[in-house]
C-alpha cells in the first residue's frame, strides 16, 4: 500500500509488532535487524505519535549508522542480561530458599513501656 509522502505509517504497517508498548531499552535490541526503510517508517510513526525523545534519538542514531555503512545484524526479543518479561513466578525453589526465621524481638520484656510525656519513674 502506497501512502502519501507526508503521512506517517499506521500501527499495522510497523515492522515491529507491539511497538507502542516497548521501552527504549527493548527497542535498542530489536531495531538492530531493521533496514533503512523500516527505521525511517518507525521514526516517522514515533514522531507523529508518542514522540519520545529517547526513542527518536535511538532510531536516528541507528539510521545514521546504517547510512554510514553499518549492516543490519540479528536482533532479538530482549536485552541480554535483563529479566525476561514473559517469565512469571519466582526463580527461588525450596532447595535454594533460606531457612525460615523468627523476627527479632523488640525491646526488653522486663522493661515496661510508659506513655509519652509520663515523667514518672517506674
mmCIF file with all atom_site columns, C-alpha atoms in Angstrom:
data_model
loop_
_atom_site.group_PDB
_atom_site.id
_atom_site.type_symbol
_atom_site.label_atom_id
_atom_site.label_alt_id
_atom_site.label_comp_id
_atom_site.label_asym_id
_atom_site.label_entity_id
_atom_site.label_seq_id
_atom_site.pdbx_PDB_ins_code
_atom_site.Cartn_x
_atom_site.Cartn_y
_atom_site.Cartn_z
_atom_site.occupancy
_atom_site.B_iso_or_equiv
_atom_site.pdbx_formal_charge
_atom_site.auth_seq_id
_atom_site.auth_comp_id
_atom_site.auth_asym_id
_atom_site.auth_atom_id
_atom_site.pdbx_PDB_model_num
ATOM 1   C CA . UNK A 1 1   ? 0.000  0.000   0.000  1.00 0.00 ? 1   UNK A CA 1
ATOM 2   C CA . UNK A 1 2   ? 1.447  3.349   -1.042 1.00 0.00 ? 2   UNK A CA 1
ATOM 3   C CA . UNK A 1 3   ? 0.986  6.219   1.360  1.00 0.00 ? 3   UNK A CA 1
ATOM 4   C CA . UNK A 1 4   ? 1.322  9.939   0.743  1.00 0.00 ? 4   UNK A CA 1
ATOM 5   C CA . UNK A 1 5   ? 4.883  11.180  1.448  1.00 0.00 ? 5   UNK A CA 1
ATOM 6   C CA . UNK A 1 6   ? 3.942  13.319  4.487  1.00 0.00 ? 6   UNK A CA 1
ATOM 7   C CA . UNK A 1 7   ? 1.625  10.837  6.178  1.00 0.00 ? 7   UNK A CA 1
ATOM 8   C CA . UNK A 1 8   ? 3.186  8.590   8.873  1.00 0.00 ? 8   UNK A CA 1
ATOM 9   C CA . UNK A 1 9   ? 2.599  4.853   8.642  1.00 0.00 ? 9   UNK A CA 1
ATOM 10  C CA . UNK A 1 10  ? -0.201 3.236   10.617 1.00 0.00 ? 10  UNK A CA 1
ATOM 11  C CA . UNK A 1 11  ? 0.335  0.892   13.554 1.00 0.00 ? 11  UNK A CA 1
ATOM 12  C CA . UNK A 1 12  ? -0.386 -2.168  11.353 1.00 0.00 ? 12  UNK A CA 1
ATOM 13  C CA . UNK A 1 13  ? 2.375  -1.195  8.923  1.00 0.00 ? 13  UNK A CA 1
ATOM 14  C CA . UNK A 1 14  ? 5.194  -1.148  11.500 1.00 0.00 ? 14  UNK A CA 1
ATOM 15  C CA . UNK A 1 15  ? 7.978  -3.747  11.224 1.00 0.00 ? 15  UNK A CA 1
ATOM 16  C CA . UNK A 1 16  ? 7.949  -4.479  14.987 1.00 0.00 ? 16  UNK A CA 1
ATOM 17  C CA . UNK A 1 17  ? 4.741  -5.901  16.492 1.00 0.00 ? 17  UNK A CA 1
ATOM 18  C CA . UNK A 1 18  ? 3.654  -4.241  19.736 1.00 0.00 ? 18  UNK A CA 1
ATOM 19  C CA . UNK A 1 19  ? 5.948  -1.272  19.043 1.00 0.00 ? 19  UNK A CA 1
ATOM 20  C CA . UNK A 1 20  ? 3.907  1.182   21.135 1.00 0.00 ? 20  UNK A CA 1
ATOM 21  C CA . UNK A 1 21  ? 4.403  -0.803  24.334 1.00 0.00 ? 21  UNK A CA 1
ATOM 22  C CA . UNK A 1 22  ? 8.176  -1.232  24.011 1.00 0.00 ? 22  UNK A CA 1
ATOM 23  C CA . UNK A 1 23  ? 10.646 0.746   26.103 1.00 0.00 ? 23  UNK A CA 1
ATOM 24  C CA . UNK A 1 24  ? 13.762 2.342   24.590 1.00 0.00 ? 24  UNK A CA 1
ATOM 25  C CA . UNK A 1 25  ? 15.845 -0.469  26.124 1.00 0.00 ? 25  UNK A CA 1
ATOM 26  C CA . UNK A 1 26  ? 13.734 -3.121  24.431 1.00 0.00 ? 26  UNK A CA 1
ATOM 27  C CA . UNK A 1 27  ? 13.784 -1.247  21.124 1.00 0.00 ? 27  UNK A CA 1
ATOM 28  C CA . UNK A 1 28  ? 17.554 -0.863  21.201 1.00 0.00 ? 28  UNK A CA 1
ATOM 29  C CA . UNK A 1 29  ? 17.965 -4.605  20.762 1.00 0.00 ? 29  UNK A CA 1
ATOM 30  C CA . UNK A 1 30  ? 15.092 -5.145  18.322 1.00 0.00 ? 30  UNK A CA 1
ATOM 31  C CA . UNK A 1 31  ? 15.983 -2.454  15.774 1.00 0.00 ? 31  UNK A CA 1
ATOM 32  C CA . UNK A 1 32  ? 19.404 -3.950  15.003 1.00 0.00 ? 32  UNK A CA 1
ATOM 33  C CA . UNK A 1 33  ? 17.908 -6.237  12.344 1.00 0.00 ? 33  UNK A CA 1
ATOM 34  C CA . UNK A 1 34  ? 15.978 -3.487  10.538 1.00 0.00 ? 34  UNK A CA 1
ATOM 35  C CA . UNK A 1 35  ? 16.999 -1.810  7.306  1.00 0.00 ? 35  UNK A CA 1
ATOM 36  C CA . UNK A 1 36  ? 16.917 1.900   6.489  1.00 0.00 ? 36  UNK A CA 1
ATOM 37  C CA . UNK A 1 37  ? 13.379 1.876   5.100  1.00 0.00 ? 37  UNK A CA 1
ATOM 38  C CA . UNK A 1 38  ? 11.988 0.136   8.168  1.00 0.00 ? 38  UNK A CA 1
ATOM 39  C CA . UNK A 1 39  ? 13.789 2.524   10.522 1.00 0.00 ? 39  UNK A CA 1
ATOM 40  C CA . UNK A 1 40  ? 12.510 5.522   8.567  1.00 0.00 ? 40  UNK A CA 1
ATOM 41  C CA . UNK A 1 41  ? 8.985  4.120   8.916  1.00 0.00 ? 41  UNK A CA 1
ATOM 42  C CA . UNK A 1 42  ? 9.418  3.706   12.698 1.00 0.00 ? 42  UNK A CA 1
ATOM 43  C CA . UNK A 1 43  ? 10.923 7.177   13.033 1.00 0.00 ? 43  UNK A CA 1
ATOM 44  C CA . UNK A 1 44  ? 8.017  8.788   11.147 1.00 0.00 ? 44  UNK A CA 1
ATOM 45  C CA . UNK A 1 45  ? 5.499  6.881   13.264 1.00 0.00 ? 45  UNK A CA 1
ATOM 46  C CA . UNK A 1 46  ? 7.258  7.800   16.526 1.00 0.00 ? 46  UNK A CA 1
ATOM 47  C CA . UNK A 1 47  ? 7.447  11.496  15.665 1.00 0.00 ? 47  UNK A CA 1
ATOM 48  C CA . UNK A 1 48  ? 3.758  11.555  14.715 1.00 0.00 ? 48  UNK A CA 1
ATOM 49  C CA . UNK A 1 49  ? 2.538  9.736   17.811 1.00 0.00 ? 49  UNK A CA 1
ATOM 50  C CA . UNK A 1 50  ? 4.409  9.489   21.141 1.00 0.00 ? 50  UNK A CA 1
ATOM 51  C CA . UNK A 1 51  ? 7.495  11.485  20.051 1.00 0.00 ? 51  UNK A CA 1
ATOM 52  C CA . UNK A 1 52  ? 9.590  10.075  22.908 1.00 0.00 ? 52  UNK A CA 1
ATOM 53  C CA . UNK A 1 53  ? 12.977 11.886  22.832 1.00 0.00 ? 53  UNK A CA 1
ATOM 54  C CA . UNK A 1 54  ? 14.977 8.784   23.819 1.00 0.00 ? 54  UNK A CA 1
ATOM 55  C CA . UNK A 1 55  ? 13.322 6.676   21.117 1.00 0.00 ? 55  UNK A CA 1
ATOM 56  C CA . UNK A 1 56  ? 13.699 9.346   18.414 1.00 0.00 ? 56  UNK A CA 1
ATOM 57  C CA . UNK A 1 57  ? 17.391 9.655   19.324 1.00 0.00 ? 57  UNK A CA 1
ATOM 58  C CA . UNK A 1 58  ? 17.847 5.857   19.308 1.00 0.00 ? 58  UNK A CA 1
ATOM 59  C CA . UNK A 1 59  ? 16.192 5.447   15.904 1.00 0.00 ? 59  UNK A CA 1
ATOM 60  C CA . UNK A 1 60  ? 18.041 8.437   14.429 1.00 0.00 ? 60  UNK A CA 1
ATOM 61  C CA . UNK A 1 61  ? 21.443 7.175   15.577 1.00 0.00 ? 61  UNK A CA 1
ATOM 62  C CA . UNK A 1 62  ? 20.805 3.683   14.205 1.00 0.00 ? 62  UNK A CA 1
ATOM 63  C CA . UNK A 1 63  ? 19.583 5.132   10.904 1.00 0.00 ? 63  UNK A CA 1
ATOM 64  C CA . UNK A 1 64  ? 22.706 7.292   10.653 1.00 0.00 ? 64  UNK A CA 1
ATOM 65  C CA . UNK A 1 65  ? 24.869 4.220   11.365 1.00 0.00 ? 65  UNK A CA 1
ATOM 66  C CA . UNK A 1 66  ? 23.194 2.307   8.535  1.00 0.00 ? 66  UNK A CA 1
ATOM 67  C CA . UNK A 1 67  ? 23.588 5.254   6.158  1.00 0.00 ? 67  UNK A CA 1
ATOM 68  C CA . UNK A 1 68  ? 27.286 5.386   7.086  1.00 0.00 ? 68  UNK A CA 1
ATOM 69  C CA . UNK A 1 69  ? 27.762 1.762   6.037  1.00 0.00 ? 69  UNK A CA 1
ATOM 70  C CA . UNK A 1 70  ? 26.722 -0.370  9.003  1.00 0.00 ? 70  UNK A CA 1
ATOM 71  C CA . UNK A 1 71  ? 24.795 -3.524  8.181  1.00 0.00 ? 71  UNK A CA 1
ATOM 72  C CA . UNK A 1 72  ? 21.746 -4.936  9.951  1.00 0.00 ? 72  UNK A CA 1
ATOM 73  C CA . UNK A 1 73  ? 22.548 -7.684  12.436 1.00 0.00 ? 73  UNK A CA 1
ATOM 74  C CA . UNK A 1 74  ? 20.283 -10.280 14.033 1.00 0.00 ? 74  UNK A CA 1
ATOM 75  C CA . UNK A 1 75  ? 18.043 -8.650  16.618 1.00 0.00 ? 75  UNK A CA 1
ATOM 76  C CA . UNK A 1 76  ? 16.123 -10.326 19.348 1.00 0.00 ? 76  UNK A CA 1
ATOM 77  C CA . UNK A 1 77  ? 13.285 -10.161 21.786 1.00 0.00 ? 77  UNK A CA 1
ATOM 78  C CA . UNK A 1 78  ? 15.036 -8.579  24.754 1.00 0.00 ? 78  UNK A CA 1
ATOM 79  C CA . UNK A 1 79  ? 18.248 -7.160  26.057 1.00 0.00 ? 79  UNK A CA 1
ATOM 80  C CA . UNK A 1 80  ? 20.992 -9.561  27.097 1.00 0.00 ? 80  UNK A CA 1
ATOM 81  C CA . UNK A 1 81  ? 21.384 -9.767  30.859 1.00 0.00 ? 81  UNK A CA 1
ATOM 82  C CA . UNK A 1 82  ? 17.894 -8.463  31.605 1.00 0.00 ? 82  UNK A CA 1
ATOM 83  C CA . UNK A 1 83  ? 14.910 -10.299 33.012 1.00 0.00 ? 83  UNK A CA 1
ATOM 84  C CA . UNK A 1 84  ? 12.555 -11.935 30.579 1.00 0.00 ? 84  UNK A CA 1
ATOM 85  C CA . UNK A 1 85  ? 9.236  -10.062 30.700 1.00 0.00 ? 85  UNK A CA 1
ATOM 86  C CA . UNK A 1 86  ? 7.312  -13.201 29.775 1.00 0.00 ? 86  UNK A CA 1
ATOM 87  C CA . UNK A 1 87  ? 8.583  -15.190 32.763 1.00 0.00 ? 87  UNK A CA 1
ATOM 88  C CA . UNK A 1 88  ? 6.336  -15.451 35.744 1.00 0.00 ? 88  UNK A CA 1
ATOM 89  C CA . UNK A 1 89  ? 6.837  -16.747 39.238 1.00 0.00 ? 89  UNK A CA 1
ATOM 90  C CA . UNK A 1 90  ? 9.862  -16.803 41.442 1.00 0.00 ? 90  UNK A CA 1
ATOM 91  C CA . UNK A 1 91  ? 13.168 -18.388 40.419 1.00 0.00 ? 91  UNK A CA 1
ATOM 92  C CA . UNK A 1 92  ? 13.613 -19.473 44.055 1.00 0.00 ? 92  UNK A CA 1
ATOM 93  C CA . UNK A 1 93  ? 12.898 -23.145 44.714 1.00 0.00 ? 93  UNK A CA 1
ATOM 94  C CA . UNK A 1 94  ? 12.535 -24.914 48.065 1.00 0.00 ? 94  UNK A CA 1
ATOM 95  C CA . UNK A 1 95  ? 16.088 -26.237 47.757 1.00 0.00 ? 95  UNK A CA 1
ATOM 96  C CA . UNK A 1 96  ? 17.559 -22.761 47.258 1.00 0.00 ? 96  UNK A CA 1
ATOM 97  C CA . UNK A 1 97  ? 15.424 -20.732 49.659 1.00 0.00 ? 97  UNK A CA 1
ATOM 98  C CA . UNK A 1 98  ? 16.803 -19.642 53.054 1.00 0.00 ? 98  UNK A CA 1
ATOM 99  C CA . UNK A 1 99  ? 15.721 -21.279 56.291 1.00 0.00 ? 99  UNK A CA 1
ATOM 100 C CA . UNK A 1 100 ? 12.690 -19.639 57.920 1.00 0.00 ? 100 UNK A CA 1
ATOM 101 C CA . UNK A 1 101 ? 13.437 -17.476 60.930 1.00 0.00 ? 101 UNK A CA 1
ATOM 102 C CA . UNK A 1 102 ? 11.551 -15.555 63.577 1.00 0.00 ? 102 UNK A CA 1
ATOM 103 C CA . UNK A 1 103 ? 11.518 -11.807 63.593 1.00 0.00 ? 103 UNK A CA 1
ATOM 104 C CA . UNK A 1 104 ? 13.919 -10.281 66.149 1.00 0.00 ? 104 UNK A CA 1
ATOM 105 C CA . UNK A 1 105 ? 12.359 -9.267  69.465 1.00 0.00 ? 105 UNK A CA 1
ATOM 106 C CA . UNK A 1 106 ? 11.852 -5.576  70.042 1.00 0.00 ? 106 UNK A CA 1
ATOM 107 C CA . UNK A 1 107 ? 12.633 -4.137  73.438 1.00 0.00 ? 107 UNK A CA 1
ATOM 108 C CA . UNK A 1 108 ? 13.261 -5.858  76.720 1.00 0.00 ? 108 UNK A CA 1
ATOM 109 C CA . UNK A 1 109 ? 10.381 -7.930  78.188 1.00 0.00 ? 109 UNK A CA 1
ATOM 110 C CA . UNK A 1 110 ? 11.394 -6.853  81.728 1.00 0.00 ? 110 UNK A CA 1
ATOM 111 C CA . UNK A 1 111 ? 11.207 -3.163  80.886 1.00 0.00 ? 111 UNK A CA 1
ATOM 112 C CA . UNK A 1 112 ? 7.662  -1.876  80.847 1.00 0.00 ? 112 UNK A CA 1
ATOM 113 C CA . UNK A 1 113 ? 6.767  0.833   78.407 1.00 0.00 ? 113 UNK A CA 1
ATOM 114 C CA . UNK A 1 114 ? 5.310  4.119   79.512 1.00 0.00 ? 114 UNK A CA 1
ATOM 115 C CA . UNK A 1 115 ? 3.237  6.669   77.606 1.00 0.00 ? 115 UNK A CA 1
ATOM 116 C CA . UNK A 1 116 ? 4.939  9.685   76.068 1.00 0.00 ? 116 UNK A CA 1
ATOM 117 C CA . UNK A 1 117 ? 5.042  12.648  78.355 1.00 0.00 ? 117 UNK A CA 1
ATOM 118 C CA . UNK A 1 118 ? 4.937  10.490  81.501 1.00 0.00 ? 118 UNK A CA 1
ATOM 119 C CA . UNK A 1 119 ? 7.887  11.719  83.577 1.00 0.00 ? 119 UNK A CA 1
ATOM 120 C CA . UNK A 1 120 ? 7.263  9.324   86.454 1.00 0.00 ? 120 UNK A CA 1
ATOM 121 C CA . UNK A 1 121 ? 9.979  6.818   87.188 1.00 0.00 ? 121 UNK A CA 1
ATOM 122 C CA . UNK A 1 122 ? 8.651  3.246   87.185 1.00 0.00 ? 122 UNK A CA 1
#
